PDB file of C-alpha atoms in Angstrom:
ATOM      1  CA  ASN A   1      65.086 -22.442 -43.326  1.00 44.00           C
ATOM      2  CA  HIS A   2      62.247 -23.124 -45.660  1.00 49.00           C
ATOM      3  CA  THR A   3      59.499 -22.388 -43.071  1.00 50.00           C
ATOM      4  CA  GLY A   4      60.710 -18.727 -42.645  1.00 53.00           C
ATOM      5  CA  TYR A   5      61.290 -18.330 -46.388  1.00 54.00           C
ATOM      6  CA  ARG A   6      57.774 -19.555 -47.491  1.00 55.00           C
ATOM      7  CA  GLY A   7      56.188 -17.370 -44.842  1.00 54.00           C
ATOM      8  CA  ARG A   8      58.037 -14.233 -45.790  1.00 77.00           C
ATOM      9  CA  TRP A   9      57.418 -14.648 -49.420  1.00 78.00           C
ATOM     10  CA  GLY A  10      53.755 -15.259 -48.927  1.00 81.00           C
ATOM     11  CA  GLU A  11      53.566 -12.431 -46.439  1.00 84.00           C
ATOM     12  CA  VAL A  12      55.366 -10.076 -48.918  1.00 86.00           C
ATOM     13  CA  GLN A  13      53.181 -11.099 -51.972  1.00 89.00           C
ATOM     14  CA  LEU A  14      49.978 -10.850 -49.765  1.00 90.00           C
ATOM     15  CA  ARG A  15      50.819  -7.241 -48.711  1.00 89.00           C
ATOM     16  CA  ARG A  16      51.409  -6.283 -52.456  1.00 90.00           C
ATOM     17  CA  ILE A  17      48.098  -7.730 -53.430  1.00 92.00           C
ATOM     18  CA  VAL A  18      46.015  -5.942 -50.847  1.00 90.00           C
ATOM     19  CA  GLU A  19      47.743  -2.553 -51.554  1.00 89.00           C
ATOM     20  CA  ALA A  20      47.133  -3.099 -55.222  1.00 90.00           C
ATOM     21  CA  ALA A  21      43.450  -3.703 -54.426  1.00 88.00           C
ATOM     22  CA  GLY A  22      43.340  -0.343 -52.604  1.00 88.00           C
ATOM     23  CA  LEU A  23      43.007  -1.473 -49.125  1.00 88.00           C
ATOM     24  CA  THR A  24      44.732   0.473 -46.329  1.00 84.00           C
ATOM     25  CA  ARG A  25      46.745  -1.248 -43.391  1.00 83.00           C
ATOM     26  CA  GLY A  26      45.127  -0.674 -39.905  1.00 77.00           C
ATOM     27  CA  VAL A  27      41.925   0.460 -41.640  1.00 80.00           C
ATOM     28  CA  HIS A  28      40.910  -2.408 -44.084  1.00 83.00           C
ATOM     29  CA  PHE A  29      43.408  -5.167 -42.995  1.00 86.00           C
ATOM     30  CA  THR A  30      45.405  -6.203 -39.824  1.00 84.00           C
ATOM     31  CA  GLU A  31      48.629  -8.352 -40.076  1.00 84.00           C
ATOM     32  CA  GLN A  32      49.800 -10.814 -37.578  1.00 73.00           C
ATOM     33  CA  LEU A  33      46.762 -10.475 -35.409  1.00 71.00           C
ATOM     34  CA  ARG A  34      47.039 -12.657 -32.325  1.00 67.00           C
ATOM     35  CA  VAL A  35      43.773 -14.118 -31.258  1.00 63.00           C
ATOM     36  CA  VAL A  36      43.295 -15.987 -28.055  1.00 56.00           C
ATOM     37  CA  GLY A  37      40.525 -18.344 -27.851  1.00 58.00           C
ATOM     38  CA  ASP A  38      39.158 -20.571 -25.097  1.00 57.00           C
ATOM     39  CA  GLU A  39      41.248 -23.607 -26.428  1.00 61.00           C
ATOM     40  CA  THR A  40      43.685 -22.264 -28.654  1.00 60.00           C
ATOM     41  CA  THR A  41      45.660 -19.155 -29.805  1.00 61.00           C
ATOM     42  CA  ILE A  42      45.747 -18.463 -33.538  1.00 66.00           C
ATOM     43  CA  LYS A  43      47.837 -15.708 -35.385  1.00 75.00           C
ATOM     44  CA  PRO A  44      46.532 -15.486 -39.030  1.00 80.00           C
ATOM     45  CA  ASP A  45      48.881 -13.551 -41.508  1.00 84.00           C
ATOM     46  CA  MET A  46      46.004 -11.248 -42.353  1.00 89.00           C
ATOM     47  CA  VAL A  47      42.610 -10.421 -41.302  1.00 88.00           C
ATOM     48  CA  VAL A  48      40.609  -8.254 -43.780  1.00 89.00           C
ATOM     49  CA  THR A  49      37.609  -6.194 -42.545  1.00 87.00           C
ATOM     50  CA  LEU A  50      34.538  -5.820 -44.878  1.00 86.00           C
ATOM     51  CA  SER A  51      32.553  -2.822 -45.064  1.00 81.00           C
ATOM     52  CA  ASP A  52      29.832  -4.556 -42.963  1.00 78.00           C
ATOM     53  CA  ARG A  53      32.343  -5.342 -40.225  1.00 80.00           C
ATOM     54  CA  GLN A  54      32.586  -8.859 -41.193  1.00 85.00           C
ATOM     55  CA  THR A  55      36.191 -10.453 -41.420  1.00 87.00           C
ATOM     56  CA  ILE A  56      38.160 -12.675 -43.853  1.00 88.00           C
ATOM     57  CA  VAL A  57      41.024 -14.573 -42.476  1.00 89.00           C
ATOM     58  CA  ILE A  58      43.964 -15.320 -44.787  1.00 91.00           C
ATOM     59  CA  ASP A  59      46.836 -17.579 -44.383  1.00 89.00           C
ATOM     60  CA  ALA A  60      49.935 -17.337 -46.462  1.00 87.00           C
ATOM     61  CA  LYS A  61      52.162 -19.920 -45.164  1.00 84.00           C
ATOM     62  CA  VAL A  62      52.219 -21.875 -48.370  1.00 80.00           C
ATOM     63  CA  PRO A  63      54.100 -25.192 -48.276  1.00 77.00           C
ATOM     64  CA  LEU A  64      57.232 -24.966 -50.487  1.00 77.00           C
ATOM     65  CA  ASP A  65      59.492 -27.572 -49.063  1.00 72.00           C
ATOM     66  CA  ALA A  66      58.822 -30.196 -51.848  1.00 70.00           C
ATOM     67  CA  LEU A  67      59.560 -27.460 -54.484  1.00 71.00           C
ATOM     68  CA  LEU A  68      62.683 -25.997 -52.713  1.00 65.00           C
ATOM     69  CA  ASP A  69      64.167 -29.431 -51.904  1.00 63.00           C
ATOM     70  CA  GLY A  70      63.481 -30.903 -55.459  1.00 56.00           C
ATOM     71  CA  PRO A  71      63.136 -34.498 -56.119  1.00 54.00           C
ATOM     72  CA  PRO A  72      65.377 -37.053 -53.876  1.00 52.00           C
ATOM     73  CA  ASN A  73      67.917 -37.677 -56.769  1.00 51.00           C
ATOM     74  CA  ASP A  74      68.051 -34.174 -57.879  1.00 50.00           C
ATOM     75  CA  PRO A  75      68.576 -31.953 -54.883  1.00 45.00           C
ATOM     76  CA  ALA A  76      69.003 -28.765 -57.121  1.00 42.00           C
ATOM     77  CA  GLY A  77      65.580 -29.282 -58.801  1.00 45.00           C
ATOM     78  CA  VAL A  78      67.144 -28.996 -62.229  1.00 45.00           C
ATOM     79  CA  SER A  79      64.859 -31.696 -63.635  1.00 48.00           C
ATOM     80  CA  ASP A  80      61.904 -33.877 -62.363  1.00 52.00           C
ATOM     81  CA  PRO A  81      61.179 -36.307 -65.115  1.00 45.00           C
ATOM     82  CA  SER A  82      59.201 -38.452 -62.786  1.00 46.00           C
ATOM     83  CA  GLY A  83      57.079 -35.773 -61.277  1.00 61.00           C
ATOM     84  CA  VAL A  84      58.094 -36.572 -57.713  1.00 72.00           C
ATOM     85  CA  THR A  85      58.425 -33.011 -56.871  1.00 80.00           C
ATOM     86  CA  SER A  86      55.035 -32.156 -57.940  1.00 82.00           C
ATOM     87  CA  ALA A  87      53.521 -35.070 -56.206  1.00 87.00           C
ATOM     88  CA  ARG A  88      55.218 -34.267 -52.857  1.00 88.00           C
ATOM     89  CA  HIS A  89      54.052 -30.511 -53.385  1.00 87.00           C
ATOM     90  CA  ALA A  90      50.363 -31.773 -53.818  1.00 90.00           C
ATOM     91  CA  ALA A  91      50.704 -33.864 -50.787  1.00 91.00           C
ATOM     92  CA  ALA A  92      52.148 -31.066 -48.671  1.00 90.00           C
ATOM     93  CA  LEU A  93      49.436 -28.700 -49.970  1.00 92.00           C
ATOM     94  CA  GLU A  94      46.789 -31.225 -49.025  1.00 93.00           C
ATOM     95  CA  ALA A  95      48.119 -31.787 -45.577  1.00 92.00           C
ATOM     96  CA  HIS A  96      48.190 -28.033 -45.120  1.00 92.00           C
ATOM     97  CA  ILE A  97      44.574 -27.598 -46.073  1.00 93.00           C
ATOM     98  CA  ASP A  98      43.700 -30.203 -43.446  1.00 92.00           C
ATOM     99  CA  GLN A  99      45.680 -28.292 -40.989  1.00 90.00           C
ATOM    100  CA  LEU A 100      44.114 -25.038 -41.595  1.00 88.00           C
ATOM    101  CA  ALA A 101      40.769 -26.710 -41.647  1.00 89.00           C
ATOM    102  CA  SER A 102      41.445 -28.229 -38.133  1.00 87.00           C
ATOM    103  CA  LYS A 103      42.234 -24.833 -36.631  1.00 83.00           C
ATOM    104  CA  GLY A 104      38.908 -23.352 -37.550  1.00 82.00           C
ATOM    105  CA  TYR A 105      40.113 -19.855 -37.841  1.00 78.00           C
ATOM    106  CA  TRP A 106      36.485 -18.527 -38.508  1.00 77.00           C
ATOM    107  CA  ARG A 107      35.338 -19.823 -35.058  1.00 78.00           C
ATOM    108  CA  GLN A 108      37.668 -17.273 -33.285  1.00 76.00           C
ATOM    109  CA  PHE A 109      35.737 -14.446 -34.920  1.00 75.00           C
ATOM    110  CA  SER A 110      31.994 -13.765 -34.174  1.00 72.00           C
ATOM    111  CA  ASN A 111      31.614 -12.010 -37.527  1.00 75.00           C
ATOM    112  CA  ALA A 112      33.594 -14.110 -40.019  1.00 75.00           C
ATOM    113  CA  PRO A 113      32.342 -16.366 -42.798  1.00 79.00           C
ATOM    114  CA  GLU A 114      32.944 -20.002 -42.407  1.00 84.00           C
ATOM    115  CA  PHE A 115      36.043 -20.337 -44.326  1.00 89.00           C
ATOM    116  CA  VAL A 116      39.565 -19.363 -44.365  1.00 90.00           C
ATOM    117  CA  VAL A 117      41.653 -18.126 -47.363  1.00 92.00           C
ATOM    118  CA  LEU A 118      44.833 -20.033 -48.170  1.00 93.00           C
ATOM    119  CA  PHE A 119      46.889 -17.715 -50.272  1.00 93.00           C
ATOM    120  CA  LEU A 120      49.308 -19.249 -52.811  1.00 92.00           C
ATOM    121  CA  PRO A 121      51.709 -16.509 -53.930  1.00 89.00           C
ATOM    122  CA  ALA A 122      52.204 -17.925 -57.528  1.00 88.00           C
ATOM    123  CA  GLU A 123      49.734 -19.216 -59.950  1.00 90.00           C
ATOM    124  CA  SER A 124      51.997 -22.436 -60.937  1.00 87.00           C
ATOM    125  CA  LEU A 125      51.784 -23.405 -57.182  1.00 89.00           C
ATOM    126  CA  LEU A 126      48.190 -24.285 -57.377  1.00 90.00           C
ATOM    127  CA  GLY A 127      48.437 -25.596 -61.017  1.00 89.00           C
ATOM    128  CA  GLN A 128      51.336 -27.939 -60.270  1.00 88.00           C
ATOM    129  CA  ALA A 129      49.370 -29.331 -57.359  1.00 90.00           C
ATOM    130  CA  LEU A 130      46.240 -29.781 -59.333  1.00 91.00           C
ATOM    131  CA  SER A 131      47.916 -31.542 -62.017  1.00 89.00           C
ATOM    132  CA  GLU A 132      48.655 -34.268 -59.531  1.00 89.00           C
ATOM    133  CA  LYS A 133      45.658 -34.137 -57.355  1.00 91.00           C
ATOM    134  CA  PRO A 134      42.592 -32.684 -59.489  1.00 91.00           C
ATOM    135  CA  ALA A 135      40.212 -33.178 -56.542  1.00 91.00           C
ATOM    136  CA  LEU A 136      42.308 -30.909 -54.309  1.00 92.00           C
ATOM    137  CA  LEU A 137      39.902 -27.770 -54.941  1.00 91.00           C
ATOM    138  CA  GLU A 138      36.903 -29.815 -54.062  1.00 92.00           C
ATOM    139  CA  ARG A 139      38.689 -31.217 -51.033  1.00 93.00           C
ATOM    140  CA  ALA A 140      39.672 -27.673 -49.823  1.00 94.00           C
ATOM    141  CA  PHE A 141      36.157 -26.253 -50.284  1.00 92.00           C
ATOM    142  CA  SER A 142      34.648 -29.161 -48.328  1.00 93.00           C
ATOM    143  CA  ARG A 143      36.774 -28.157 -45.287  1.00 93.00           C
ATOM    144  CA  ASN A 144      36.068 -24.430 -45.709  1.00 92.00           C
ATOM    145  CA  VAL A 145      39.401 -23.697 -47.041  1.00 93.00           C
ATOM    146  CA  VAL A 146      39.503 -21.410 -50.182  1.00 93.00           C
ATOM    147  CA  LEU A 147      42.608 -21.694 -52.310  1.00 94.00           C
ATOM    148  CA  ALA A 148      43.316 -18.238 -53.740  1.00 92.00           C
ATOM    149  CA  THR A 149      46.107 -17.376 -56.163  1.00 93.00           C
ATOM    150  CA  PRO A 150      47.302 -13.674 -57.001  1.00 93.00           C
ATOM    151  CA  THR A 151      44.747 -13.349 -59.553  1.00 92.00           C
ATOM    152  CA  THR A 152      41.756 -14.789 -57.693  1.00 92.00           C
ATOM    153  CA  LEU A 153      42.659 -12.860 -54.487  1.00 93.00           C
ATOM    154  CA  LEU A 154      43.193  -9.502 -56.274  1.00 94.00           C
ATOM    155  CA  ALA A 155      39.689  -9.842 -57.593  1.00 91.00           C
ATOM    156  CA  LEU A 156      38.251 -10.765 -54.049  1.00 91.00           C
ATOM    157  CA  LEU A 157      39.964  -7.876 -52.403  1.00 91.00           C
ATOM    158  CA  ARG A 158      38.972  -5.356 -55.028  1.00 91.00           C
ATOM    159  CA  THR A 159      35.279  -6.410 -54.549  1.00 89.00           C
ATOM    160  CA  VAL A 160      35.914  -5.653 -50.750  1.00 89.00           C
ATOM    161  CA  ALA A 161      37.570  -2.246 -51.671  1.00 86.00           C
ATOM    162  CA  LEU A 162      34.537  -1.352 -53.862  1.00 87.00           C
ATOM    163  CA  GLY A 163      32.313  -2.278 -50.874  1.00 84.00           C
ATOM    164  CA  TRP A 164      34.231   0.145 -48.590  1.00 84.00           C
ATOM    165  CA  LYS A 165      33.857   2.812 -51.200  1.00 83.00           C
ATOM    166  CA  SER A 166      30.144   2.511 -51.444  1.00 75.00           C
ATOM    167  CA  HIS A 167      29.934   2.224 -47.529  1.00 71.00           C
ATOM    168  CA  ASP A 168      32.007   5.584 -47.491  1.00 68.00           C
ATOM    169  CA  LEU A 169      29.665   7.315 -49.992  1.00 74.00           C
ATOM    170  CA  ALA A 170      26.562   6.077 -47.954  1.00 67.00           C
ATOM    171  CA  GLU A 171      28.288   7.593 -44.778  1.00 70.00           C
ATOM    172  CA  ASN A 172      29.093  10.960 -46.536  1.00 71.00           C
ATOM    173  CA  ALA A 173      25.444  11.193 -47.804  1.00 74.00           C
ATOM    174  CA  ALA A 174      24.027  10.660 -44.344  1.00 72.00           C
ATOM    175  CA  ALA A 175      26.550  13.297 -42.853  1.00 78.00           C
ATOM    176  CA  ILE A 176      25.372  15.811 -45.549  1.00 80.00           C
ATOM    177  CA  GLN A 177      21.759  15.143 -44.823  1.00 80.00           C
ATOM    178  CA  ALA A 178      22.391  15.593 -41.125  1.00 79.00           C
ATOM    179  CA  LEU A 179      24.420  18.740 -41.677  1.00 81.00           C
ATOM    180  CA  GLY A 180      21.808  20.079 -43.997  1.00 81.00           C
ATOM    181  CA  GLY A 181      19.204  19.588 -41.458  1.00 80.00           C
ATOM    182  CA  GLU A 182      21.136  21.309 -38.742  1.00 82.00           C
ATOM    183  CA  LEU A 183      21.741  24.318 -41.059  1.00 81.00           C
ATOM    184  CA  HIS A 184      18.075  24.450 -41.743  1.00 80.00           C
ATOM    185  CA  GLU A 185      17.211  24.644 -38.171  1.00 82.00           C
ATOM    186  CA  ARG A 186      19.804  27.374 -37.306  1.00 84.00           C
ATOM    187  CA  LEU A 187      18.446  29.430 -40.416  1.00 83.00           C
ATOM    188  CA  ARG A 188      14.854  29.045 -38.984  1.00 83.00           C
ATOM    189  CA  VAL A 189      15.943  30.329 -35.422  1.00 83.00           C
ATOM    190  CA  MET A 190      17.979  33.191 -37.131  1.00 85.00           C
ATOM    191  CA  ASN A 191      15.002  33.947 -39.261  1.00 83.00           C
ATOM    192  CA  THR A 192      12.564  34.070 -36.300  1.00 83.00           C
ATOM    193  CA  HIS A 193      15.092  36.634 -34.533  1.00 83.00           C
ATOM    194  CA  LEU A 194      15.297  38.646 -37.648  1.00 82.00           C
ATOM    195  CA  ILE A 195      11.515  39.053 -37.912  1.00 81.00           C
ATOM    196  CA  LYS A 196      11.449  40.107 -34.240  1.00 84.00           C
ATOM    197  CA  LEU A 197      14.020  42.484 -34.688  1.00 82.00           C
ATOM    198  CA  GLY A 198      12.272  44.141 -37.732  1.00 79.00           C
ATOM    199  CA  SER A 199       9.244  44.388 -35.734  1.00 80.00           C
ATOM    200  CA  SER A 200      10.780  46.119 -32.857  1.00 84.00           C
ATOM    201  CA  LEU A 201      12.593  48.496 -35.239  1.00 82.00           C
ATOM    202  CA  GLY A 202       9.090  49.185 -36.708  1.00 79.00           C
ATOM    203  CA  SER A 203       7.721  49.796 -33.158  1.00 83.00           C
ATOM    204  CA  ALA A 204      10.737  52.078 -32.240  1.00 85.00           C
ATOM    205  CA  ALA A 205      10.157  54.119 -35.434  1.00 83.00           C
ATOM    206  CA  ASP A 206       6.522  54.598 -34.547  1.00 83.00           C
ATOM    207  CA  SER A 207       7.224  55.734 -31.095  1.00 86.00           C
ATOM    208  CA  TYR A 208       9.988  58.049 -32.176  1.00 85.00           C
ATOM    209  CA  ASN A 209       7.524  59.511 -34.687  1.00 83.00           C
ATOM    210  CA  LYS A 210       4.772  60.015 -32.200  1.00 86.00           C
ATOM    211  CA  PHE A 211       7.461  61.718 -29.935  1.00 84.00           C
ATOM    212  CA  VAL A 212       8.505  64.174 -32.687  1.00 84.00           C
ATOM    213  CA  GLY A 213       4.960  64.881 -33.383  1.00 84.00           C
ATOM    214  CA  SER A 214       4.170  65.800 -29.880  1.00 85.00           C
ATOM    215  CA  TYR A 215       7.334  67.552 -29.469  1.00 80.00           C
ATOM    216  CA  GLU A 216       6.602  69.747 -32.570  1.00 81.00           C
ATOM    217  CA  SER A 217       3.022  70.599 -31.483  1.00 80.00           C
ATOM    218  CA  ARG A 218       3.664  71.198 -27.815  1.00 77.00           C
ATOM    219  CA  VAL A 219       7.230  72.381 -27.377  1.00 78.00           C
ATOM    220  CA  LEU A 220       8.603  73.893 -30.343  1.00 77.00           C
ATOM    221  CA  VAL A 221       5.487  76.022 -30.734  1.00 79.00           C
ATOM    222  CA  SER A 222       6.375  77.787 -27.548  1.00 77.00           C
ATOM    223  CA  SER A 223       9.971  78.178 -28.591  1.00 76.00           C
ATOM    224  CA  ARG A 224       9.003  79.803 -31.830  1.00 75.00           C
ATOM    225  CA  LYS A 225       6.783  82.260 -30.012  1.00 77.00           C
ATOM    226  CA  MET A 226       9.561  83.204 -27.998  1.00 74.00           C
ATOM    227  CA  SER A 227      11.835  84.023 -30.807  1.00 73.00           C
ATOM    228  CA  GLU A 228       9.007  86.039 -32.254  1.00 73.00           C
ATOM    229  CA  LEU A 229       8.838  88.134 -29.136  1.00 73.00           C
ATOM    230  CA  GLY A 230      12.490  88.592 -29.171  1.00 70.00           C
ATOM    231  CA  ILE A 231      13.344  86.512 -26.293  1.00 73.00           C
ATOM    232  CA  SER A 232      15.550  84.240 -28.226  1.00 67.00           C
ATOM    233  CA  GLN A 233      17.351  84.721 -31.399  1.00 67.00           C
ATOM    234  CA  ASP A 234      17.772  81.200 -32.496  1.00 70.00           C
ATOM    235  CA  SER A 235      14.864  78.942 -33.175  1.00 69.00           C
ATOM    236  CA  LEU A 236      14.930  75.202 -32.673  1.00 73.00           C
ATOM    237  CA  GLU A 237      14.580  73.136 -35.631  1.00 75.00           C
ATOM    238  CA  SER A 238      12.234  70.402 -36.024  1.00 78.00           C
ATOM    239  CA  PRO A 239      13.596  66.859 -35.803  1.00 80.00           C
ATOM    240  CA  PRO A 240      12.901  64.883 -39.031  1.00 81.00           C
ATOM    241  CA  PRO A 241      10.538  61.845 -38.629  1.00 78.00           C
ATOM    242  CA  LEU A 242      11.648  58.315 -39.488  1.00 75.00           C
ATOM    243  CA  ASP A 243      10.707  56.502 -42.410  1.00 74.00           C
ATOM    244  CA  ARG A 244       8.274  53.897 -41.046  1.00 62.00           C
ATOM    245  CA  ARG A 245       8.841  51.348 -43.931  1.00 63.00           C
ATOM    246  CA  ILE A 246      10.755  48.240 -42.788  1.00 59.00           C
ATOM    247  CA  ARG A 247      11.348  45.683 -45.532  1.00 62.00           C
ATOM    248  CA  GLU A 248       9.709  42.493 -44.810  1.00 59.00           C
ATOM    249  CA  PRO A 249      11.492  39.139 -45.188  1.00 56.00           C
ATOM    250  CA  SER A 250      10.766  37.617 -48.697  1.00 57.00           C
ATOM    251  CA  GLY A 251      11.061  34.295 -50.168  1.00 51.00           C
ATOM    252  CA  VAL A 252      10.245  30.835 -48.908  1.00 48.00           C
ATOM    253  CA  ALA A 253       9.248  30.897 -45.287  1.00 49.00           C
ATOM    254  CA  LEU A 254      11.602  28.599 -43.004  1.00 49.00           C
ATOM    255  CA  THR A 255       9.572  26.099 -40.956  1.00 50.00           C
ATOM    256  CA  SER A 256      10.717  23.939 -38.117  1.00 48.00           C
ATOM    257  CA  THR A 257      10.818  20.765 -40.338  1.00 49.00           C
ATOM    258  CA  PRO A 258      13.257  20.769 -43.123  1.00 49.00           C
ATOM    259  CA  PRO A 259      11.997  19.603 -46.435  1.00 48.00           C
ATOM    260  CA  PRO A 260      12.648  15.948 -47.389  1.00 48.00           C
TER     261      PRO A 260
END
């Protein structure tokens, strides 16, 4: 079953390329996504999501029948002096390009560029076809089909991965900025409470010292006189006053608006 083989080979090679590029399945790309449209249902081999949420559709069902079957007089494909196999392969690739173009994969996605990537899992597959039909690349481009070999696809997907890395760094920077603003606001509120607490402690110390002064001058005086008259043997000690000095907050004052 050449169709099944070509599909599996293309899919396996495609998976290796995207993983080598540093993309993650389920995050940066989806395989065998079924998309139901108004007139047709498509199932591309892979849909790659860019950091700006646009998508690139990739097809990996490269036509291999001509190469696997070999020329008519050489089923084993040992030799091909007449170039029949290359010619048939080029024609099959051209037909597949036209078929992909007719499906208009990009029309099924609202945020996809107007092209579909046709992945050829070996460099020789494209070279052999171009040797027979040099205008094949131009034909593909004119029909919004991009022919990609492992080398060119890896370069494309590494650019996609770099875009994701920059996107993640930007998101982290925004999160850090938001967290810094939240922390600054909490510190401002805590600083306000701390100042109020210090002021309350200072007022409490003042009230205590006033009470001690009144207690000393109005009550303990009478107690000492009673001791002097022999009514009581024990004299009451004077309560020590509190140090009024409360350390004031130092440093840069916190405001309600964090610095830029």
